[in-house]
Amino acid sequence: NAGVMQNPRHLVRRRGQEARLRCSPMKGHSHVYWYRQLPEEGLKFMVYLQKENIIDESGMPKERFSAEFPKEGPSILRIQQVVRGDSAAYFCASSPRTGQGLSPLHFGNGTRLTVT
Amino acid sequence: AQKITQTQPGMFVQEKEAVTLDCTYDTSDQSYGLFWYKQPSSGEMIFLIYQGSYDEQNATEGRYSLNFQKARKSANLVISASQLGDSAMYFCAMREGVGTGANSKLTFGKGITLSVRP
């Protein structure tokens, strides 16, 4: 059973470009979470999605950031007009459907975004 | 107030000895879960162990055990017989609203760096 797959593993963008980060959840998991980790810090929640629905986006910056989880295909975290402060590791996690609240989140290996 | 507090500075332990990593939490929910994750230098997040708020016994998973003291709101991770490969960052996390049908997010602490000395 493949784990959570994130790509690319490393992404370099120049200021002002767009960054697209992809996440395929574990098989059978219909919930996806995105987290951001700045150097020497813990993971900060960004957004929680189910298929075709954003459930909680309380951690998303108001501008330039968006996320989707379409019916088919991976979840996408999109950062428009990137700035140097967006440089971080972005982790995706998945869990089974509602009702299994004690299940841990299973994380991908992350995408390291560097903005030059 | 912070939901998860990990205040220890970098921790050091001699190989084969036991070490305790501290975690305190803050919640008004009656039903919640506590989790520990390991992040080695390679960067991935590895799930180690969890404890439900209604579990009467402390969780154990191999060399990992969770010292859960509900009244003190602490959930310390104990690693027995430390190995060199245990050197990593360790994060405590909490999930609130468990059992309500919600599938809520994990809230993480800032982490603790553990170094195992040979």
PDB file of C-alpha atoms in Angstrom:
ATOM      1  CA  ASN A   1       0.000   0.000   0.000  1.00  0.00           C
ATOM      2  CA  ALA A   2       1.781   3.090  -1.216  1.00  0.00           C
ATOM      3  CA  GLY A   3       2.136   5.915   1.245  1.00  0.00           C
ATOM      4  CA  VAL A   4       1.326   9.565   0.727  1.00  0.00           C
ATOM      5  CA  MET A   5       3.105  10.709  -2.404  1.00  0.00           C
ATOM      6  CA  GLN A   6       4.273  14.269  -2.813  1.00  0.00           C
ATOM      7  CA  ASN A   7       6.018  15.786  -5.782  1.00  0.00           C
ATOM      8  CA  PRO A   8       8.243  17.379  -6.545  1.00  0.00           C
ATOM      9  CA  ARG A   9      10.584  16.682  -3.656  1.00  0.00           C
ATOM     10  CA  HIS A  10      12.439  19.914  -4.278  1.00  0.00           C
ATOM     11  CA  LEU A  11      11.163  22.963  -6.109  1.00  0.00           C
ATOM     12  CA  VAL A  12      13.042  26.135  -6.912  1.00  0.00           C
ATOM     13  CA  ARG A  13      11.159  29.203  -8.059  1.00  0.00           C
ATOM     14  CA  ARG A  14      12.127  32.791  -8.686  1.00  0.00           C
ATOM     15  CA  ARG A  15      10.237  35.565  -6.990  1.00  0.00           C
ATOM     16  CA  GLY A  16       6.967  36.228  -8.776  1.00  0.00           C
ATOM     17  CA  GLN A  17       6.598  32.765 -10.280  1.00  0.00           C
ATOM     18  CA  GLU A  18       3.941  30.222  -9.404  1.00  0.00           C
ATOM     19  CA  ALA A  19       4.573  27.076  -7.387  1.00  0.00           C
ATOM     20  CA  ARG A  20       2.401  23.976  -7.674  1.00  0.00           C
ATOM     21  CA  LEU A  21       2.781  21.231  -5.123  1.00  0.00           C
ATOM     22  CA  ARG A  22       1.075  17.886  -5.618  1.00  0.00           C
ATOM     23  CA  CYS A  23      -0.135  15.312  -3.142  1.00  0.00           C
ATOM     24  CA  SER A  24      -1.670  11.893  -3.695  1.00  0.00           C
ATOM     25  CA  PRO A  25      -3.129  10.465  -0.472  1.00  0.00           C
ATOM     26  CA  MET A  26      -2.807   6.912   0.666  1.00  0.00           C
ATOM     27  CA  LYS A  27      -5.159   4.463  -0.996  1.00  0.00           C
ATOM     28  CA  GLY A  28      -8.534   4.576   0.681  1.00  0.00           C
ATOM     29  CA  HIS A  29      -7.918   7.962   2.304  1.00  0.00           C
ATOM     30  CA  SER A  30     -10.284  10.737   1.331  1.00  0.00           C
ATOM     31  CA  HIS A  31      -9.019  13.494   3.637  1.00  0.00           C
ATOM     32  CA  VAL A  32      -5.991  15.608   2.838  1.00  0.00           C
ATOM     33  CA  TYR A  33      -4.208  18.144   5.009  1.00  0.00           C
ATOM     34  CA  TRP A  34      -1.493  20.601   4.054  1.00  0.00           C
ATOM     35  CA  TYR A  35       1.100  21.851   6.530  1.00  0.00           C
ATOM     36  CA  ARG A  36       4.020  24.253   6.254  1.00  0.00           C
ATOM     37  CA  GLN A  37       7.274  23.958   8.188  1.00  0.00           C
ATOM     38  CA  LEU A  38       9.688  26.840   8.425  1.00  0.00           C
ATOM     39  CA  PRO A  39      13.306  26.063   9.392  1.00  0.00           C
ATOM     40  CA  GLU A  40      13.723  25.024  13.033  1.00  0.00           C
ATOM     41  CA  GLU A  41       9.972  25.169  13.640  1.00  0.00           C
ATOM     42  CA  GLY A  42       7.055  22.799  13.955  1.00  0.00           C
ATOM     43  CA  LEU A  43       4.395  22.134  11.383  1.00  0.00           C
ATOM     44  CA  LYS A  44       1.733  24.782  10.919  1.00  0.00           C
ATOM     45  CA  PHE A  45      -1.673  23.759   9.638  1.00  0.00           C
ATOM     46  CA  MET A  46      -2.766  25.373   6.402  1.00  0.00           C
ATOM     47  CA  VAL A  47      -5.819  23.650   4.959  1.00  0.00           C
ATOM     48  CA  TYR A  48      -7.930  20.506   5.221  1.00  0.00           C
ATOM     49  CA  LEU A  49      -9.787  19.140   2.217  1.00  0.00           C
ATOM     50  CA  GLN A  50     -12.017  16.308   1.208  1.00  0.00           C
ATOM     51  CA  LYS A  51     -12.736  15.432  -2.392  1.00  0.00           C
ATOM     52  CA  GLU A  52     -14.078  18.587  -4.086  1.00  0.00           C
ATOM     53  CA  ASN A  53     -14.530  20.356  -0.725  1.00  0.00           C
ATOM     54  CA  ILE A  54     -12.443  22.648   1.415  1.00  0.00           C
ATOM     55  CA  ILE A  55     -13.346  21.833   5.009  1.00  0.00           C
ATOM     56  CA  ASP A  56     -11.024  24.090   6.985  1.00  0.00           C
ATOM     57  CA  GLU A  57      -8.757  26.739   5.480  1.00  0.00           C
ATOM     58  CA  SER A  58      -8.157  28.668   8.681  1.00  0.00           C
ATOM     59  CA  GLY A  59      -4.378  28.382   8.299  1.00  0.00           C
ATOM     60  CA  MET A  60      -4.155  29.549   4.713  1.00  0.00           C
ATOM     61  CA  PRO A  61      -2.757  32.998   3.988  1.00  0.00           C
ATOM     62  CA  LYS A  62      -5.498  35.198   2.585  1.00  0.00           C
ATOM     63  CA  GLU A  63      -3.706  35.967  -0.641  1.00  0.00           C
ATOM     64  CA  ARG A  64      -1.702  34.037  -3.209  1.00  0.00           C
ATOM     65  CA  PHE A  65      -2.364  30.608  -1.687  1.00  0.00           C
ATOM     66  CA  SER A  66      -5.042  28.185  -2.831  1.00  0.00           C
ATOM     67  CA  ALA A  67      -5.696  24.478  -2.562  1.00  0.00           C
ATOM     68  CA  GLU A  68      -7.894  21.970  -4.290  1.00  0.00           C
ATOM     69  CA  PHE A  69      -8.640  18.275  -4.151  1.00  0.00           C
ATOM     70  CA  PRO A  70     -10.535  17.347  -7.282  1.00  0.00           C
ATOM     71  CA  LYS A  71     -12.693  14.300  -7.762  1.00  0.00           C
ATOM     72  CA  GLU A  72      -9.955  12.751  -9.848  1.00  0.00           C
ATOM     73  CA  GLY A  73      -6.243  13.302  -9.393  1.00  0.00           C
ATOM     74  CA  PRO A  74      -4.015  14.629  -6.648  1.00  0.00           C
ATOM     75  CA  SER A  75      -4.524  17.502  -4.293  1.00  0.00           C
ATOM     76  CA  ILE A  76      -2.768  20.669  -5.407  1.00  0.00           C
ATOM     77  CA  LEU A  77      -1.386  23.472  -3.261  1.00  0.00           C
ATOM     78  CA  ARG A  78      -0.821  26.528  -5.444  1.00  0.00           C
ATOM     79  CA  ILE A  79       1.242  29.542  -4.476  1.00  0.00           C
ATOM     80  CA  GLN A  80       1.058  32.461  -6.856  1.00  0.00           C
ATOM     81  CA  GLN A  81       3.684  35.193  -7.145  1.00  0.00           C
ATOM     82  CA  VAL A  82       6.006  33.512  -4.676  1.00  0.00           C
ATOM     83  CA  VAL A  83       8.161  35.591  -2.328  1.00  0.00           C
ATOM     84  CA  ARG A  84      11.260  34.585  -0.370  1.00  0.00           C
ATOM     85  CA  GLY A  85       9.188  34.162   2.785  1.00  0.00           C
ATOM     86  CA  ASP A  86       7.352  31.281   1.105  1.00  0.00           C
ATOM     87  CA  SER A  87      10.535  29.205   1.233  1.00  0.00           C
ATOM     88  CA  ALA A  88       9.692  26.272   3.479  1.00  0.00           C
ATOM     89  CA  ALA A  89       8.910  22.579   3.553  1.00  0.00           C
ATOM     90  CA  TYR A  90       5.315  21.825   2.645  1.00  0.00           C
ATOM     91  CA  PHE A  91       3.890  18.581   3.917  1.00  0.00           C
ATOM     92  CA  CYS A  92       0.775  16.800   2.859  1.00  0.00           C
ATOM     93  CA  ALA A  93      -0.956  14.265   5.081  1.00  0.00           C
ATOM     94  CA  SER A  94      -3.951  12.019   4.643  1.00  0.00           C
ATOM     95  CA  SER A  95      -6.334  10.109   6.847  1.00  0.00           C
ATOM     96  CA  PRO A  96      -9.316   7.828   6.389  1.00  0.00           C
ATOM     97  CA  ARG A  97     -12.811   9.188   6.153  1.00  0.00           C
ATOM     98  CA  THR A  98     -14.781  10.725   9.001  1.00  0.00           C
ATOM     99  CA  GLY A  99     -15.396   8.688  12.096  1.00  0.00           C
ATOM    100  CA  GLN A 100     -11.866   7.546  12.700  1.00  0.00           C
ATOM    101  CA  GLY A 101     -10.710  10.490  14.702  1.00  0.00           C
ATOM    102  CA  LEU A 102      -7.952   8.676  16.519  1.00  0.00           C
ATOM    103  CA  SER A 103      -6.258   7.618  13.337  1.00  0.00           C
ATOM    104  CA  PRO A 104      -2.911   9.324  12.866  1.00  0.00           C
ATOM    105  CA  LEU A 105      -2.191  11.501   9.904  1.00  0.00           C
ATOM    106  CA  HIS A 106       0.155   9.833   7.469  1.00  0.00           C
ATOM    107  CA  PHE A 107       2.593  12.290   5.995  1.00  0.00           C
ATOM    108  CA  GLY A 108       4.341  12.459   2.686  1.00  0.00           C
ATOM    109  CA  ASN A 109       8.037  13.252   2.450  1.00  0.00           C
ATOM    110  CA  GLY A 110       7.320  16.904   1.803  1.00  0.00           C
ATOM    111  CA  THR A 111       8.195  19.394  -0.905  1.00  0.00           C
ATOM    112  CA  ARG A 112      11.046  21.766  -0.155  1.00  0.00           C
ATOM    113  CA  LEU A 113      10.297  25.054  -1.838  1.00  0.00           C
ATOM    114  CA  THR A 114      13.132  27.507  -2.327  1.00  0.00           C
ATOM    115  CA  VAL A 115      12.378  30.962  -3.659  1.00  0.00           C
ATOM    116  CA  THR A 116      15.365  32.757  -5.123  1.00  0.00           C
TER     117      THR A 116
ATOM    118  CA  ALA B   1      -2.412  29.980  24.896  1.00  0.00           C
ATOM    119  CA  GLN B   2      -0.421  27.409  23.024  1.00  0.00           C
ATOM    120  CA  LYS B   3      -2.190  24.132  22.468  1.00  0.00           C
ATOM    121  CA  ILE B   4       0.980  22.050  22.607  1.00  0.00           C
ATOM    122  CA  THR B   5       4.059  23.058  24.580  1.00  0.00           C
ATOM    123  CA  GLN B   6       7.457  21.499  24.188  1.00  0.00           C
ATOM    124  CA  THR B   7       9.976  23.586  26.094  1.00  0.00           C
ATOM    125  CA  GLN B   8      12.998  21.362  26.530  1.00  0.00           C
ATOM    126  CA  PRO B   9      16.166  22.576  24.872  1.00  0.00           C
ATOM    127  CA  GLY B  10      18.162  20.123  22.827  1.00  0.00           C
ATOM    128  CA  MET B  11      18.266  16.791  24.619  1.00  0.00           C
ATOM    129  CA  PHE B  12      21.220  14.445  24.814  1.00  0.00           C
ATOM    130  CA  VAL B  13      21.196  10.805  25.839  1.00  0.00           C
ATOM    131  CA  GLN B  14      23.796   8.086  25.951  1.00  0.00           C
ATOM    132  CA  GLU B  15      23.204   5.144  23.659  1.00  0.00           C
ATOM    133  CA  LYS B  16      21.229   2.321  25.334  1.00  0.00           C
ATOM    134  CA  GLU B  17      19.834   4.619  28.014  1.00  0.00           C
ATOM    135  CA  ALA B  18      16.234   5.782  28.324  1.00  0.00           C
ATOM    136  CA  VAL B  19      15.099   9.346  27.676  1.00  0.00           C
ATOM    137  CA  THR B  20      11.892  11.255  28.330  1.00  0.00           C
ATOM    138  CA  LEU B  21      10.682  14.011  26.027  1.00  0.00           C
ATOM    139  CA  ASP B  22       8.162  16.359  27.617  1.00  0.00           C
ATOM    140  CA  CYS B  23       4.878  17.555  26.194  1.00  0.00           C
ATOM    141  CA  THR B  24       2.052  19.476  27.828  1.00  0.00           C
ATOM    142  CA  TYR B  25      -1.205  20.360  26.145  1.00  0.00           C
ATOM    143  CA  ASP B  26      -4.180  22.616  26.566  1.00  0.00           C
ATOM    144  CA  THR B  27      -7.717  21.740  25.568  1.00  0.00           C
ATOM    145  CA  SER B  28     -11.243  22.075  26.886  1.00  0.00           C
ATOM    146  CA  ASP B  29     -12.433  19.050  24.919  1.00  0.00           C
ATOM    147  CA  GLN B  30     -13.172  15.848  26.784  1.00  0.00           C
ATOM    148  CA  SER B  31     -12.287  13.686  23.830  1.00  0.00           C
ATOM    149  CA  TYR B  32      -8.942  14.165  22.149  1.00  0.00           C
ATOM    150  CA  GLY B  33      -5.923  12.295  20.900  1.00  0.00           C
ATOM    151  CA  LEU B  34      -2.229  12.880  21.472  1.00  0.00           C
ATOM    152  CA  PHE B  35       0.408  11.873  18.956  1.00  0.00           C
ATOM    153  CA  TRP B  36       4.177  11.797  18.668  1.00  0.00           C
ATOM    154  CA  TYR B  37       6.074  12.089  15.408  1.00  0.00           C
ATOM    155  CA  LYS B  38       9.774  11.747  14.622  1.00  0.00           C
ATOM    156  CA  GLN B  39      11.508  13.846  11.994  1.00  0.00           C
ATOM    157  CA  PRO B  40      15.045  12.685  11.160  1.00  0.00           C
ATOM    158  CA  SER B  41      17.493  14.872   9.297  1.00  0.00           C
ATOM    159  CA  SER B  42      16.187  13.470   6.011  1.00  0.00           C
ATOM    160  CA  GLY B  43      12.986  15.403   6.704  1.00  0.00           C
ATOM    161  CA  GLU B  44      10.144  12.920   6.602  1.00  0.00           C
ATOM    162  CA  MET B  45       7.513  12.802   9.343  1.00  0.00           C
ATOM    163  CA  ILE B  46       7.258   9.393  10.964  1.00  0.00           C
ATOM    164  CA  PHE B  47       4.296   8.525  13.194  1.00  0.00           C
ATOM    165  CA  LEU B  48       5.414   6.867  16.446  1.00  0.00           C
ATOM    166  CA  ILE B  49       2.584   6.499  18.928  1.00  0.00           C
ATOM    167  CA  TYR B  50      -0.772   7.888  20.019  1.00  0.00           C
ATOM    168  CA  GLN B  51      -2.894   8.074  23.156  1.00  0.00           C
ATOM    169  CA  GLY B  52      -6.634   8.659  23.359  1.00  0.00           C
ATOM    170  CA  SER B  53      -7.939  10.779  26.198  1.00  0.00           C
ATOM    171  CA  TYR B  54     -10.193   7.980  27.417  1.00  0.00           C
ATOM    172  CA  ASP B  55      -7.530   5.307  27.290  1.00  0.00           C
ATOM    173  CA  GLU B  56      -6.869   4.093  30.801  1.00  0.00           C
ATOM    174  CA  GLN B  57      -3.537   2.513  30.022  1.00  0.00           C
ATOM    175  CA  ASN B  58      -0.479   4.278  28.722  1.00  0.00           C
ATOM    176  CA  ALA B  59       0.194   3.535  25.081  1.00  0.00           C
ATOM    177  CA  THR B  60       3.254   1.494  24.179  1.00  0.00           C
ATOM    178  CA  GLU B  61       4.782   0.729  20.796  1.00  0.00           C
ATOM    179  CA  GLY B  62       8.035  -1.187  20.875  1.00  0.00           C
ATOM    180  CA  ARG B  63      10.679   1.004  22.530  1.00  0.00           C
ATOM    181  CA  TYR B  64       8.255   3.936  22.687  1.00  0.00           C
ATOM    182  CA  SER B  65       5.820   4.528  25.500  1.00  0.00           C
ATOM    183  CA  LEU B  66       3.646   7.475  26.339  1.00  0.00           C
ATOM    184  CA  ASN B  67       3.472   8.631  29.930  1.00  0.00           C
ATOM    185  CA  PHE B  68      -0.038  10.094  29.941  1.00  0.00           C
ATOM    186  CA  GLN B  69      -1.015  12.152  32.985  1.00  0.00           C
ATOM    187  CA  LYS B  70      -4.440  13.538  32.197  1.00  0.00           C
ATOM    188  CA  ALA B  71      -4.845  15.690  35.315  1.00  0.00           C
ATOM    189  CA  ARG B  72      -1.539  17.406  34.615  1.00  0.00           C
ATOM    190  CA  LYS B  73      -2.274  17.541  30.874  1.00  0.00           C
ATOM    191  CA  SER B  74       1.014  15.989  29.992  1.00  0.00           C
ATOM    192  CA  ALA B  75       1.878  13.320  27.429  1.00  0.00           C
ATOM    193  CA  ASN B  76       5.574  12.622  27.675  1.00  0.00           C
ATOM    194  CA  LEU B  77       7.311  10.285  25.258  1.00  0.00           C
ATOM    195  CA  VAL B  78       9.680   7.735  26.762  1.00  0.00           C
ATOM    196  CA  ILE B  79      12.238   6.093  24.511  1.00  0.00           C
ATOM    197  CA  SER B  80      13.925   3.097  26.068  1.00  0.00           C
ATOM    198  CA  ALA B  81      17.304   1.682  25.060  1.00  0.00           C
ATOM    199  CA  SER B  82      18.203   4.645  22.849  1.00  0.00           C
ATOM    200  CA  GLN B  83      19.841   3.952  19.528  1.00  0.00           C
ATOM    201  CA  LEU B  84      21.958   6.207  17.336  1.00  0.00           C
ATOM    202  CA  GLY B  85      19.132   6.206  14.798  1.00  0.00           C
ATOM    203  CA  ASP B  86      16.868   7.856  17.342  1.00  0.00           C
ATOM    204  CA  SER B  87      18.684  11.153  16.825  1.00  0.00           C
ATOM    205  CA  ALA B  88      16.015  13.392  15.322  1.00  0.00           C
ATOM    206  CA  MET B  89      13.424  16.072  16.014  1.00  0.00           C
ATOM    207  CA  TYR B  90      10.407  14.852  17.943  1.00  0.00           C
ATOM    208  CA  PHE B  91       7.026  16.528  17.704  1.00  0.00           C
ATOM    209  CA  CYS B  92       4.058  16.188  20.006  1.00  0.00           C
ATOM    210  CA  ALA B  93       0.655  16.830  18.436  1.00  0.00           C
ATOM    211  CA  MET B  94      -3.000  16.879  19.463  1.00  0.00           C
ATOM    212  CA  ARG B  95      -6.262  16.200  17.715  1.00  0.00           C
ATOM    213  CA  GLU B  96      -9.379  17.653  19.332  1.00  0.00           C
ATOM    214  CA  GLY B  97     -13.014  16.822  18.859  1.00  0.00           C
ATOM    215  CA  VAL B  98     -12.343  13.119  18.494  1.00  0.00           C
ATOM    216  CA  GLY B  99     -15.475  11.030  18.295  1.00  0.00           C
ATOM    217  CA  THR B 100     -17.692  13.901  17.244  1.00  0.00           C
ATOM    218  CA  GLY B 101     -17.601  12.816  13.637  1.00  0.00           C
ATOM    219  CA  ALA B 102     -15.193  15.586  12.814  1.00  0.00           C
ATOM    220  CA  ASN B 103     -11.869  14.688  11.330  1.00  0.00           C
ATOM    221  CA  SER B 104      -9.997  17.617  12.730  1.00  0.00           C
ATOM    222  CA  LYS B 105      -6.467  18.720  12.127  1.00  0.00           C
ATOM    223  CA  LEU B 106      -3.420  17.936  14.206  1.00  0.00           C
ATOM    224  CA  THR B 107      -1.869  20.812  16.109  1.00  0.00           C
ATOM    225  CA  PHE B 108       1.880  20.457  16.582  1.00  0.00           C
ATOM    226  CA  GLY B 109       4.334  21.661  19.174  1.00  0.00           C
ATOM    227  CA  LYS B 110       7.627  23.252  18.194  1.00  0.00           C
ATOM    228  CA  GLY B 111       9.549  20.049  18.661  1.00  0.00           C
ATOM    229  CA  ILE B 112      12.527  18.780  20.620  1.00  0.00           C
ATOM    230  CA  THR B 113      15.898  17.840  19.190  1.00  0.00           C
ATOM    231  CA  LEU B 114      17.269  14.578  20.536  1.00  0.00           C
ATOM    232  CA  SER B 115      20.887  13.588  20.044  1.00  0.00           C
ATOM    233  CA  VAL B 116      22.024  10.098  20.970  1.00  0.00           C
ATOM    234  CA  ARG B 117      25.689   9.820  21.932  1.00  0.00           C
ATOM    235  CA  PRO B 118      27.640   6.625  21.214  1.00  0.00           C
TER     236      PRO B 118
END
